[in-house]
Coordinates of C-alpha atoms and ligand atoms in Angstrom, one line a residue:
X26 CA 24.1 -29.6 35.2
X27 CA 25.3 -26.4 33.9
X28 CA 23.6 -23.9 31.7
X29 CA 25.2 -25.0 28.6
X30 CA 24.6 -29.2 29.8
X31 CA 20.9 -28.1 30.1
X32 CA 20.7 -26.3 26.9
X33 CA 22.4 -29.9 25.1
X34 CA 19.8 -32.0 27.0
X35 CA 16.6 -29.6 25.7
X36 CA 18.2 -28.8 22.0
X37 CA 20.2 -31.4 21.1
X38 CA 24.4 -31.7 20.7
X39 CA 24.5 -30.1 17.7
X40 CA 22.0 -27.3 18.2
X41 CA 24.6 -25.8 21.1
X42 CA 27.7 -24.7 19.9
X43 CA 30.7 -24.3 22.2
X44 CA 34.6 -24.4 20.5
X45 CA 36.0 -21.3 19.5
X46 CA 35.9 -22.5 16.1
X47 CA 32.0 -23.2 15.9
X48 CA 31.1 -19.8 17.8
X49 CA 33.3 -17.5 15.1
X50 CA 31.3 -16.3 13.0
X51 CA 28.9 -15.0 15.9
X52 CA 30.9 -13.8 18.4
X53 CA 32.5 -11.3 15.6
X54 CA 30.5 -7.8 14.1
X55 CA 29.7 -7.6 10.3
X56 CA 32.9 -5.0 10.1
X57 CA 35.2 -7.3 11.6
X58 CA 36.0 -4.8 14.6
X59 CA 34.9 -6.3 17.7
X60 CA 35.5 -9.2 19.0
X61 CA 32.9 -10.7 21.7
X62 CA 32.7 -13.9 24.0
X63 CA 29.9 -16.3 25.1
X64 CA 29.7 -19.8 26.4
X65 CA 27.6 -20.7 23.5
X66 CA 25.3 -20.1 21.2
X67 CA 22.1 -22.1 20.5
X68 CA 20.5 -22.2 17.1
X69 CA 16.1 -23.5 18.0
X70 CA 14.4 -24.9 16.1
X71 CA 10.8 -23.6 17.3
X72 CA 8.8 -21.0 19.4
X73 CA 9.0 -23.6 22.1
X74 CA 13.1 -24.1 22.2
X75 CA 13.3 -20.2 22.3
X76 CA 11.3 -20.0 26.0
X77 CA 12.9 -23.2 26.8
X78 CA 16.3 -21.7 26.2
X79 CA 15.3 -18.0 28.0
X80 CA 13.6 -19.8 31.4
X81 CA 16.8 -21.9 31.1
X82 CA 19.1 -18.7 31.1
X83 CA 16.6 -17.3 33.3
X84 CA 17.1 -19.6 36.2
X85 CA 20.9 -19.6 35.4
X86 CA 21.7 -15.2 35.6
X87 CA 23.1 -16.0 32.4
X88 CA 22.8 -12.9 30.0
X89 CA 21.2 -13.2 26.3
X90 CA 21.9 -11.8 23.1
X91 CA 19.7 -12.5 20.7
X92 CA 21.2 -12.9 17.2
X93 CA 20.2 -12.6 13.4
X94 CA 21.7 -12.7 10.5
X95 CA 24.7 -10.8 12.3
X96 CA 24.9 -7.7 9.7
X97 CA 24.3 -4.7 12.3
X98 CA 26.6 -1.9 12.2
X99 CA 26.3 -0.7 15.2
X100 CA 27.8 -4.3 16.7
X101 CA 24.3 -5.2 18.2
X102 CA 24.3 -8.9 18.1
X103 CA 27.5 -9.9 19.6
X104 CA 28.1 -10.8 23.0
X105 CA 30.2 -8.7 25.3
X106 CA 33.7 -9.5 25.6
X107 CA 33.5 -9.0 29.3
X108 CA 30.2 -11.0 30.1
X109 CA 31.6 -14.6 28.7
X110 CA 28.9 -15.9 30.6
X111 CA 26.2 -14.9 28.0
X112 CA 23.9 -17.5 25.8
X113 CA 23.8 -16.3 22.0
X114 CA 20.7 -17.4 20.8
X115 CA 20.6 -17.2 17.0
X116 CA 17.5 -17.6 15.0
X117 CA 19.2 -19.0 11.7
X118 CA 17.0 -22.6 12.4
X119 CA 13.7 -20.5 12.6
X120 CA 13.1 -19.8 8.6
X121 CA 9.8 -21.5 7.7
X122 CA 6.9 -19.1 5.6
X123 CA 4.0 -20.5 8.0
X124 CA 1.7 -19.0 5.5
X125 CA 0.7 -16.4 2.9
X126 CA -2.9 -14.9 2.7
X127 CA -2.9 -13.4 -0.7
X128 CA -6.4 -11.9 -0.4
X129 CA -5.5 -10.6 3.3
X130 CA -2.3 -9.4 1.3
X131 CA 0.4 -11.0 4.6
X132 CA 2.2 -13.8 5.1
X133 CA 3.3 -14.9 8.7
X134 CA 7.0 -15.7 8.6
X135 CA 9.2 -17.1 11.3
X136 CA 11.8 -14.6 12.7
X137 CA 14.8 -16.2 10.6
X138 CA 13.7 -15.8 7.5
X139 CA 16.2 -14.3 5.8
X140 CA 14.8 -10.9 4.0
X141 CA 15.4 -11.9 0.3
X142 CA 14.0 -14.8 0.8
X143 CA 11.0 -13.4 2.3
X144 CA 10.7 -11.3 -1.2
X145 CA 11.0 -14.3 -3.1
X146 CA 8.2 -16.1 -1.3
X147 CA 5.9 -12.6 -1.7
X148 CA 7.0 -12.9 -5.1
X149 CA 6.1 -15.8 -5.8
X150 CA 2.0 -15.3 -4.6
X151 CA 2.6 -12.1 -7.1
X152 CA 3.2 -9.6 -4.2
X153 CA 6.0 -7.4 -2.7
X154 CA 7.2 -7.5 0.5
X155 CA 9.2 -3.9 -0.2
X156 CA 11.9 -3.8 3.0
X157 CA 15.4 -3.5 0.5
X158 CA 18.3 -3.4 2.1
X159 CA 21.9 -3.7 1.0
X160 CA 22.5 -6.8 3.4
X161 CA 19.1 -8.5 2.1
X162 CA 21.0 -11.8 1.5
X163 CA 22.2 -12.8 4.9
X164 CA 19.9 -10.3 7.4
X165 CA 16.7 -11.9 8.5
X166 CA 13.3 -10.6 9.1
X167 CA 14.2 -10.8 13.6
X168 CA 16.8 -8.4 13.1
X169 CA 14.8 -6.3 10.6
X170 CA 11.8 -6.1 13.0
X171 CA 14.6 -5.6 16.2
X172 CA 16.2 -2.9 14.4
X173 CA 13.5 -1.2 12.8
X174 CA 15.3 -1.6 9.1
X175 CA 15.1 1.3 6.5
X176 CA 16.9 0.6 3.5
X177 CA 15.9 1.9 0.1
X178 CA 12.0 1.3 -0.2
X179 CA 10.9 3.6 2.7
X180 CA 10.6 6.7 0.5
X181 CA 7.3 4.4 -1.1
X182 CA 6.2 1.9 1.5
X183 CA 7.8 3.2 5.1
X184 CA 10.2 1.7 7.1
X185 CA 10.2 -1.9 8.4
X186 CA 7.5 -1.0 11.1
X187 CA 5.0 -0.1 8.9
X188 CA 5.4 -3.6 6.9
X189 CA 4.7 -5.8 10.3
X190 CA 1.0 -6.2 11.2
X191 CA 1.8 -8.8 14.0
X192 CA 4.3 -10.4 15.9
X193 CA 5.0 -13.4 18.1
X194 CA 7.7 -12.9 21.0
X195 CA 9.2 -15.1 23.5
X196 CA 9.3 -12.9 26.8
X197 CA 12.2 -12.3 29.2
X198 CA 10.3 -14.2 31.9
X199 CA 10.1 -17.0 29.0
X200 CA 5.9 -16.8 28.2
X201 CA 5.0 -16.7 24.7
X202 CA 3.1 -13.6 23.2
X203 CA 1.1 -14.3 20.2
X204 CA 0.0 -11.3 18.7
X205 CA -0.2 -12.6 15.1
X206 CA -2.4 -10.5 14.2
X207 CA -3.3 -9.7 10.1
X208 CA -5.2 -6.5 10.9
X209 CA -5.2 -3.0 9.0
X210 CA -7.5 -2.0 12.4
X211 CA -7.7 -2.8 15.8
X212 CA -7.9 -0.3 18.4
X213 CA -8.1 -2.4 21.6
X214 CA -5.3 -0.1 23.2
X215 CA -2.1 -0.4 23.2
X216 CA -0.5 -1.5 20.4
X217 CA 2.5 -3.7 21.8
X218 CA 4.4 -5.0 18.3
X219 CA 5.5 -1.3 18.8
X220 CA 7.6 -1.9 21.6
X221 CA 9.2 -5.3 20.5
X222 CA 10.1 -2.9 16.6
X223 CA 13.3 -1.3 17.4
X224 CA 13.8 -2.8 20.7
X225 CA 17.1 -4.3 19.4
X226 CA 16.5 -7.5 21.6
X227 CA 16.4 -5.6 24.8
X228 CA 12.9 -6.7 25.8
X229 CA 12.4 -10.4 24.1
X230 CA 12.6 -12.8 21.2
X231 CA 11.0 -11.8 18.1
X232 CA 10.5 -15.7 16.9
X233 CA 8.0 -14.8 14.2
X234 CA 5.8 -11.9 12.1
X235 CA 2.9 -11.2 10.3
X236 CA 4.3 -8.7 6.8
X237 CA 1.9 -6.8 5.1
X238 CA 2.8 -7.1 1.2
X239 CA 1.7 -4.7 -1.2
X240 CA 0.6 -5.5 -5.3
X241 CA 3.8 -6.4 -7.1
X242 CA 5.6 -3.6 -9.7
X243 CA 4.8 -4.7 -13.2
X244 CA 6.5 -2.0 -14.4
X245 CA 10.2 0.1 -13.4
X246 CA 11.7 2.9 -15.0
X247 CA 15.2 4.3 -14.0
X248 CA 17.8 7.2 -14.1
X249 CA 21.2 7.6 -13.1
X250 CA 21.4 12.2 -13.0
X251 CA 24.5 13.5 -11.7
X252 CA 24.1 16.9 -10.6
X253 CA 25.8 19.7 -9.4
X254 CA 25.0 19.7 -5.5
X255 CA 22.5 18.4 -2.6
X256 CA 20.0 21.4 -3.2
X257 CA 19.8 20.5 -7.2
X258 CA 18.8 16.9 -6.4
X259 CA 16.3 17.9 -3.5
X260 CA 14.6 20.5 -6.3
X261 CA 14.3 16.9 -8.8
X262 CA 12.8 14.9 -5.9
X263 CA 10.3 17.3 -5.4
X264 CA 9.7 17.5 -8.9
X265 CA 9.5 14.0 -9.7
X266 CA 6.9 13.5 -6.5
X267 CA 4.9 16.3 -8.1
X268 CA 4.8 14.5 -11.7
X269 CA 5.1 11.0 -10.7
X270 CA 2.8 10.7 -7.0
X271 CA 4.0 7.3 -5.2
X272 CA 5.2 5.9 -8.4
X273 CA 8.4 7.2 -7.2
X274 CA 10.0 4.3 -5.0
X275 CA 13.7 5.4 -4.5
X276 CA 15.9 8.3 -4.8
X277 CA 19.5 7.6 -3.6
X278 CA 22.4 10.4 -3.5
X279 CA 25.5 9.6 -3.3
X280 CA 29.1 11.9 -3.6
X281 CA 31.7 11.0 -6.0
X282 CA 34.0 10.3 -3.0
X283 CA 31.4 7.4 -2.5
X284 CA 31.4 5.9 -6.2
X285 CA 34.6 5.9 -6.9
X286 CA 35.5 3.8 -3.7
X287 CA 32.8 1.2 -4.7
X288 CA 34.4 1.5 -8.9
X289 CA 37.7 0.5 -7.2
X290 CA 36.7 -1.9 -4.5
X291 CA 33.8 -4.0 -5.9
X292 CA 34.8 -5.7 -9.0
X293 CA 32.5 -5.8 -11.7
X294 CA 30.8 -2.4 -10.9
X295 CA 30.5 0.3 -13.6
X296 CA 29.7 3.7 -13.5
X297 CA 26.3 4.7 -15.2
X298 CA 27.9 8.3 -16.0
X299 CA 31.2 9.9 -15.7
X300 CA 32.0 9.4 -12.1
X301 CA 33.8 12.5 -11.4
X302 CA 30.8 14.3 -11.5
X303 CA 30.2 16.0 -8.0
X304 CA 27.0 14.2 -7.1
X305 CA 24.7 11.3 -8.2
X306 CA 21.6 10.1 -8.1
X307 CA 19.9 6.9 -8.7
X308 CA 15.5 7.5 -9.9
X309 CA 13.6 4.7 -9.5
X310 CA 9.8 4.6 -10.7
X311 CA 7.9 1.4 -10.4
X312 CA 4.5 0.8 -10.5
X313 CA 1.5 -1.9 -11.6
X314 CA 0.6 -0.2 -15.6
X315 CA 2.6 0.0 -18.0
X316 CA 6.3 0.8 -18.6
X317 CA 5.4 3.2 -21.5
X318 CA 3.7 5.4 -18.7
X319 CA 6.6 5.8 -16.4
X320 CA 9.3 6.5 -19.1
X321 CA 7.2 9.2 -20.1
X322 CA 6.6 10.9 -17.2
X323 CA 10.4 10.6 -15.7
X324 CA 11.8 11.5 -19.6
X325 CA 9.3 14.5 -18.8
X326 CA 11.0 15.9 -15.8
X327 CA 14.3 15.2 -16.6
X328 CA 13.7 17.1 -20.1
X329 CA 12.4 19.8 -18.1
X330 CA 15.0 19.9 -16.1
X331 CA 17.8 19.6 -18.8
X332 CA 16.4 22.7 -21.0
X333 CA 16.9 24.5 -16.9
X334 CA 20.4 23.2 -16.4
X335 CA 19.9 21.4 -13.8
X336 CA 21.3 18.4 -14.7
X337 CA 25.2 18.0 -15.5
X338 CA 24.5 14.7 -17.2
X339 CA 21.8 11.9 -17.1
X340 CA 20.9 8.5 -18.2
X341 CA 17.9 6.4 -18.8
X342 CA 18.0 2.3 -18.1
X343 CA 17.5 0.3 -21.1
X344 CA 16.6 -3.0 -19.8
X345 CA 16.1 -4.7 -16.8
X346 CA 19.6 -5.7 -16.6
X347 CA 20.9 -2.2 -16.6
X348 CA 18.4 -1.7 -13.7
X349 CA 19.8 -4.6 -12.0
X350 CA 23.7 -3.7 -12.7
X351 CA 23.0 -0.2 -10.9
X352 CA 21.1 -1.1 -8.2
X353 CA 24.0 -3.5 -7.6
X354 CA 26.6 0.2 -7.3
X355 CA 24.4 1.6 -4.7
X356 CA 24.0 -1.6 -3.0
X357 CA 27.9 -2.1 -3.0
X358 CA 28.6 1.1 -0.8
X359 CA 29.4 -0.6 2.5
X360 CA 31.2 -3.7 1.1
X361 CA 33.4 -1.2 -0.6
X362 CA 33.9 1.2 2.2
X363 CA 34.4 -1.8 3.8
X364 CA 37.2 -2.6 1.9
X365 CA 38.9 1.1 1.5
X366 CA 40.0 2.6 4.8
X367 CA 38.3 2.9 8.1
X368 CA 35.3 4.9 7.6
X369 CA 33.6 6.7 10.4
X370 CA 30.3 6.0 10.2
X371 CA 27.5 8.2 10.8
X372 CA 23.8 7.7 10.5
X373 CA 21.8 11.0 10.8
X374 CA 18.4 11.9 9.4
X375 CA 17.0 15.5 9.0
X376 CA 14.4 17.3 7.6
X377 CA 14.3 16.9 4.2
X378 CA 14.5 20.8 3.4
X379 CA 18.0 20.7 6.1
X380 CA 19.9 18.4 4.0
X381 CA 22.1 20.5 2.2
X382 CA 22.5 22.6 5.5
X383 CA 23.6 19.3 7.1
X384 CA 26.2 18.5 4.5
X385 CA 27.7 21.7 4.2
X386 CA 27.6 22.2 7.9
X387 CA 28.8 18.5 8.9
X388 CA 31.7 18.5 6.4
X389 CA 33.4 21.7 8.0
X390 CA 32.2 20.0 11.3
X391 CA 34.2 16.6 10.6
X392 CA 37.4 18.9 8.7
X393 CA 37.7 20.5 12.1
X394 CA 38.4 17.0 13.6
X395 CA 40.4 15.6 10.9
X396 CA 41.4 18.2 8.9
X397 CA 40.9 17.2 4.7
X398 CA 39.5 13.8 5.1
X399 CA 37.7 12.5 2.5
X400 CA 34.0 12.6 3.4
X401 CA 31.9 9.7 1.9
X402 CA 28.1 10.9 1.7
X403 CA 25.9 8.4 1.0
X404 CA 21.8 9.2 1.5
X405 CA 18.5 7.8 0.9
X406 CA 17.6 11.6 0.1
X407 CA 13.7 10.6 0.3
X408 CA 14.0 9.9 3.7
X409 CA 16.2 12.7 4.5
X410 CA 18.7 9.8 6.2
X411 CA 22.4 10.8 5.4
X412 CA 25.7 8.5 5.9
X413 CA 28.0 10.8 6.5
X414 CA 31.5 8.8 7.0
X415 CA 34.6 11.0 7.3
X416 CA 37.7 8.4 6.4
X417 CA 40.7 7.7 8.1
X418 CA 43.2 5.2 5.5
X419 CA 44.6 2.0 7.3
X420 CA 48.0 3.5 7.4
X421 CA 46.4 6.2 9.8
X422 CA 44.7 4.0 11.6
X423 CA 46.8 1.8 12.9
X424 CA 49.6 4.3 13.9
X425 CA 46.8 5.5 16.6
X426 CA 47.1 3.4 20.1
X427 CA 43.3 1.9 20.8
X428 CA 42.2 4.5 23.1
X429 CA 43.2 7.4 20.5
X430 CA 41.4 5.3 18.0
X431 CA 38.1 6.0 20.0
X432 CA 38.5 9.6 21.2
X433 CA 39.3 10.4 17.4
X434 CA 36.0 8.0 16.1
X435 CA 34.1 9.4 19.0
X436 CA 35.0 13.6 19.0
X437 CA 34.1 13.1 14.8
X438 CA 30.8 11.6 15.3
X439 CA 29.9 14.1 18.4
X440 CA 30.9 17.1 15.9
X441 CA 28.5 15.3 13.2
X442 CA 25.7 14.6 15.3
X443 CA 25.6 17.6 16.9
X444 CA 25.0 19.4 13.5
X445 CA 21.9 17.1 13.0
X446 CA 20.6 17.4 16.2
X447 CA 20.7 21.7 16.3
X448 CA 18.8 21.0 12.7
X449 CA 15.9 19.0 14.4
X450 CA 17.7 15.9 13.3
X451 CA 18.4 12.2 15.0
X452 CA 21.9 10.8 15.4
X453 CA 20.4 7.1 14.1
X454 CA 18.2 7.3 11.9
X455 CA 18.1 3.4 10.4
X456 CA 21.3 1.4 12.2
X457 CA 19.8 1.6 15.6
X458 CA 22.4 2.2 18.9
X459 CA 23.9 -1.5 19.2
X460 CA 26.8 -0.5 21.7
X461 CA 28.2 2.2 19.4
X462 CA 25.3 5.1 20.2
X463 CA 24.8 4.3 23.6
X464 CA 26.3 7.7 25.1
X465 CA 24.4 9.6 22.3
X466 CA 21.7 8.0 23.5
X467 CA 22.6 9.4 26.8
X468 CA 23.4 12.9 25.3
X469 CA 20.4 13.8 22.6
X470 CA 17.2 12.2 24.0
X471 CA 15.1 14.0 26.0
X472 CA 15.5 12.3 29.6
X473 CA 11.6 12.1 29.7
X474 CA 12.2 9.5 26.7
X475 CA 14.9 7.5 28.5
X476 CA 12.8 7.4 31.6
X477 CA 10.0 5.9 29.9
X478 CA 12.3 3.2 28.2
X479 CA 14.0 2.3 31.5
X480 CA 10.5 2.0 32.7
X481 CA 9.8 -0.4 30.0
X482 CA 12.9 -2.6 30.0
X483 CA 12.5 -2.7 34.1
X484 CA 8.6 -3.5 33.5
X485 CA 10.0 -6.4 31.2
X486 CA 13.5 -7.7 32.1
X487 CA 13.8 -6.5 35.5
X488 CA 17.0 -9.0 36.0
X489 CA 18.0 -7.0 33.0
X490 CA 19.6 -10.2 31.1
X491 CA 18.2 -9.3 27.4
X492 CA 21.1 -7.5 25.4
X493 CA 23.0 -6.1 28.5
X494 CA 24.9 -2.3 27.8
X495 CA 23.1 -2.4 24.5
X496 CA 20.3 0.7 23.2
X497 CA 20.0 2.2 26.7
X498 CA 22.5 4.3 28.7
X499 CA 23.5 2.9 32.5
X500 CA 21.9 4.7 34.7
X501 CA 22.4 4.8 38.7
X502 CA 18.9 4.3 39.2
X503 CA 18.6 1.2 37.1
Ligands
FAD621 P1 21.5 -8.7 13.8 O1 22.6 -7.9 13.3 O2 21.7 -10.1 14.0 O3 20.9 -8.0 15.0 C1 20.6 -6.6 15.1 C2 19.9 -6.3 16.4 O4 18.6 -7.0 16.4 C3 20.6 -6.8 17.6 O5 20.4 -5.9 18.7 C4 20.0 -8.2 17.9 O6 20.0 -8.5 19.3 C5 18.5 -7.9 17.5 N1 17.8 -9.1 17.0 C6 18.2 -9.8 15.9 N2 17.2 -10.8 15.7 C7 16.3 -10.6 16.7 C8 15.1 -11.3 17.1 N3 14.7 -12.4 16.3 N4 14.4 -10.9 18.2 C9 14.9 -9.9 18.9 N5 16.0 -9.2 18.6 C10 16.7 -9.6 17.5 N6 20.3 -1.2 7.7 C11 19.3 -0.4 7.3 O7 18.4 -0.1 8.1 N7 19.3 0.1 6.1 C12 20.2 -0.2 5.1 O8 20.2 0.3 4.0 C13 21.2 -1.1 5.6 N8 22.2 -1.5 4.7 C14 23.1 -2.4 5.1 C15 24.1 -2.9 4.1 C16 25.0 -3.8 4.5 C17 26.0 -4.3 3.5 C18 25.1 -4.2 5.9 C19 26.1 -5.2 6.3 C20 24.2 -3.8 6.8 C21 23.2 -2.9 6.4 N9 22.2 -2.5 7.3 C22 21.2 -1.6 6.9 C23 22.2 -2.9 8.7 C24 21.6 -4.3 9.0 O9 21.6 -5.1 7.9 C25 20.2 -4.1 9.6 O10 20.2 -3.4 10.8 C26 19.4 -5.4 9.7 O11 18.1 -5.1 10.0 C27 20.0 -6.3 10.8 O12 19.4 -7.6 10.7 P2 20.2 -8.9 11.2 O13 19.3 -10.1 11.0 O14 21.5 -9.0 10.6 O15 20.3 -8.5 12.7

């Protein structure tokens, strides 16, 4: 029997798909812009399929990708076009809460869990799990954990690595690691749910977690400022931290390049304030007291700041709805960029005090590359994390041959890179390296730091079958 004959025999017929028309939707990135091939893909059910499925692969060569919810932008889940050989296994079967400890404040979730409903089932014990994210609705807690997700909570409760207290993970050589822990503390050496956060499927299955949730927000206050540049809104946020302490749980910039494309892309968005303004910014506060307390204190800062001129224009939300309708703009931005051109994306963090340097210095950067491109900058400011995506229109596009389609994407994201990196920066700061970063990879880490993670992924998939050409660089000696 083949691989895929065993995998029907251990799973079932209809947890092994195999036509063209069943594998689609996996074998396809989120943007639509690479196409990849496998022999199948197979959906488990439990803990136990998934080392089933990898000893099966095991014993067969065949190479793995594991697969979430499919919404990476950096095209991590899809199989290589040129390994057709390679066994999807996608995680979508795997969504069961196993439990929730309200007084440990966790819950131990299974790895396909998709994120939203993971904060509906904190919600509903009256806690948070606070990992936002603009793809919440199809992404699942696997791919959150493999990709070490930011989104737009970290500012308040950290990235998603500082929301997992345990994990379970099915291992290349096909044992079972339970390490579902629900500690705050346990210093028995190394702590090994490090490695599997971020690992982007290169060194196992995550099959299930432990979150930590946090007390639920009784209480949210927002503002929608547009100001006149970068350095204005990095002078608010350190304001509002001053006046508000952790109450503050977002501050999103974005350029008017970047509105506008979601006011004309994404029907039913509207624009809190004039969106011609140069620069906006969406203020959350939330908290467990009272509204009352966090109107005052962000009406405070922004009265402050008015009577200064630093604000061209601002708003307060009214209701929860308003809330709602605006978090739905900022949430928008890659379904409309999506929609408006090819956008070069580019996922840098720096210091937060570099920001504006980064801007300014990445825009001429980009302009020497494709001279007047519109530049979409989009940033979760707290975190210092900018998406800087220079645009090229369709048209453009597709009079470019393939291979000038690359240099072109690739020389503009070396130029922008580059300036984060001299400004103590990273070139992925929340998207991970999927097979798009892999030569930055190559080019910005310290080659101490790829040695040790070549070390690691030898140490763990020495037949190296787990996400082939994916996060790490070839190298001649691996
Ligand atoms: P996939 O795309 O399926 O997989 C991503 C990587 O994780 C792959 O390498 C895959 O092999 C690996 N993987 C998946 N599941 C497992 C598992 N169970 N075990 C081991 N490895 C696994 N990201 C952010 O960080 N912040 C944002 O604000 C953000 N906004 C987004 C908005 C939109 C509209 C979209 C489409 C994407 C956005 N993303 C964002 C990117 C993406 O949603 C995240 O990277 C997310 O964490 C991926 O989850 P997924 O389940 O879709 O994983």
């Amino acid at each position: 029997m083949d691989v895929v004959q065993q995998l029907v025999a251990q799973l079932g017929d209809s947890a092994v798909l195999r036509g063209p028309e069943d594998m689609a939707g996996h074998l396809s990135d989120w943007r639509g812009r690479y196409q990849g091939r496998a022999q199948c893909v197979a959906l488990p059910s439990t803990t136990e399929q998934v080392a089933a499925i990898v000893r099966l692969c095991r014993q067969a060569g065949a190479p793995i990708v594991v697969q979430g919810g499919n919404t990476s932008l950096c095209e991590g889940a899809v199989p290589r076009a040129e390994l057709p050989g390679t066994v999807v296994i996608n995680l979508a079967r795997m969504r069961q809460v196993r439990s929730v400890d309200v007084a440990n404040n966790s819950m131990v979730v299974e790895a396909g869990c998709v994120l939203a409903a993971v904060q509906q089932a904190a919600a509903a014990h009256d806690r948070l799990y606070p990992v936002s994210l603009g793809a919440e609705g199809s992404c699942q807690i696997g791919g959150n954990i493999a990709t070490n997700a930011g989104g737009t909570g970290v500012l308040r409760y950290g990235n998603t690595r500082e929301n997992v207290l345990g994990l379970e993970v099915v291992l290349p050589d096909g044992r079972i690691w339970n390490g579902l822990y629900g500690l705050r503390k346990n210093n028995t050496g190394f702590d090994l749910k490090h490695l599997f956060i971020g690992s982007e499927g290169t060194l196992g299955v995550v099959t299930a977690a432990t979150l930590k949730l946090h007390p639920l927000p009784t209480a949210r206050a927002m503002a929608w400022l547009a100001v006149d540049s970068p350095q204005t809104a990095l002078t608010l946020l350190a304001r509002l931290q001053r006046r508000c302490g952790a109450a503050l749980s977002a501050y999103e910039l974005m350029n008017d390049v970047q509105l506008n494309i979601v006011l004309q892309q994404v029907s039913g968005r509207r624009a809190p304030l004039n969106p011609q303004h140069p620069w906006h910014v969406l203020v959350e506060l939330s908290d467990t007291g009272g509204e009352a307390v966090l109107a005052a204190a962000l009406e405070e800062v922004l009265e402050a700041a008015a009577s200064e001129g630093l604000l061209l224009d601002a708003a307060l939300a009214a209701s929860g709805q308003q809330q709602a309708d605006w978090w739905e703009v900022r949430h928008s931005v890659s379904e409309g960029n999506k929609k408006a051109g090819i956008g070069i994306n580019t996922d840098p963090a720096v210091p937060l005090s570099a920001v504006p340097a980064f801007i300014a210095q990445a825009t001429a950067a980009a302009h020497r590359v494709l001279p007047g491109a519109p530049i979409i900058v989009v940033a979760h400011l707290g975190d210092g994390n900018v998406h800087f995506i220079p645009q090229v229109s369709f048209e453009q596009w597709r009079a470019l041959a393939p291979e000038q389609q690359d240099r072109l994407s690739h020389a503009v994201k070396q130029a922008v890179n580059e300036v984060a990196h001299a400004l103590g920066g990273t070139f992925s700061a929340e998207h991970g390296i999927g097979q798009v970063l892999t030569e930055e990879m190559g080019l910005f880490k310290p080659p101490v730091e790829l040695d040790l993670m070549h070390t690691i992924k030898q140490a763990l998939d020495p037949e190296q079958l787990f996400n082939p050409g994916r996060l790490l660089p070839a190298t001649p000696s691996h």
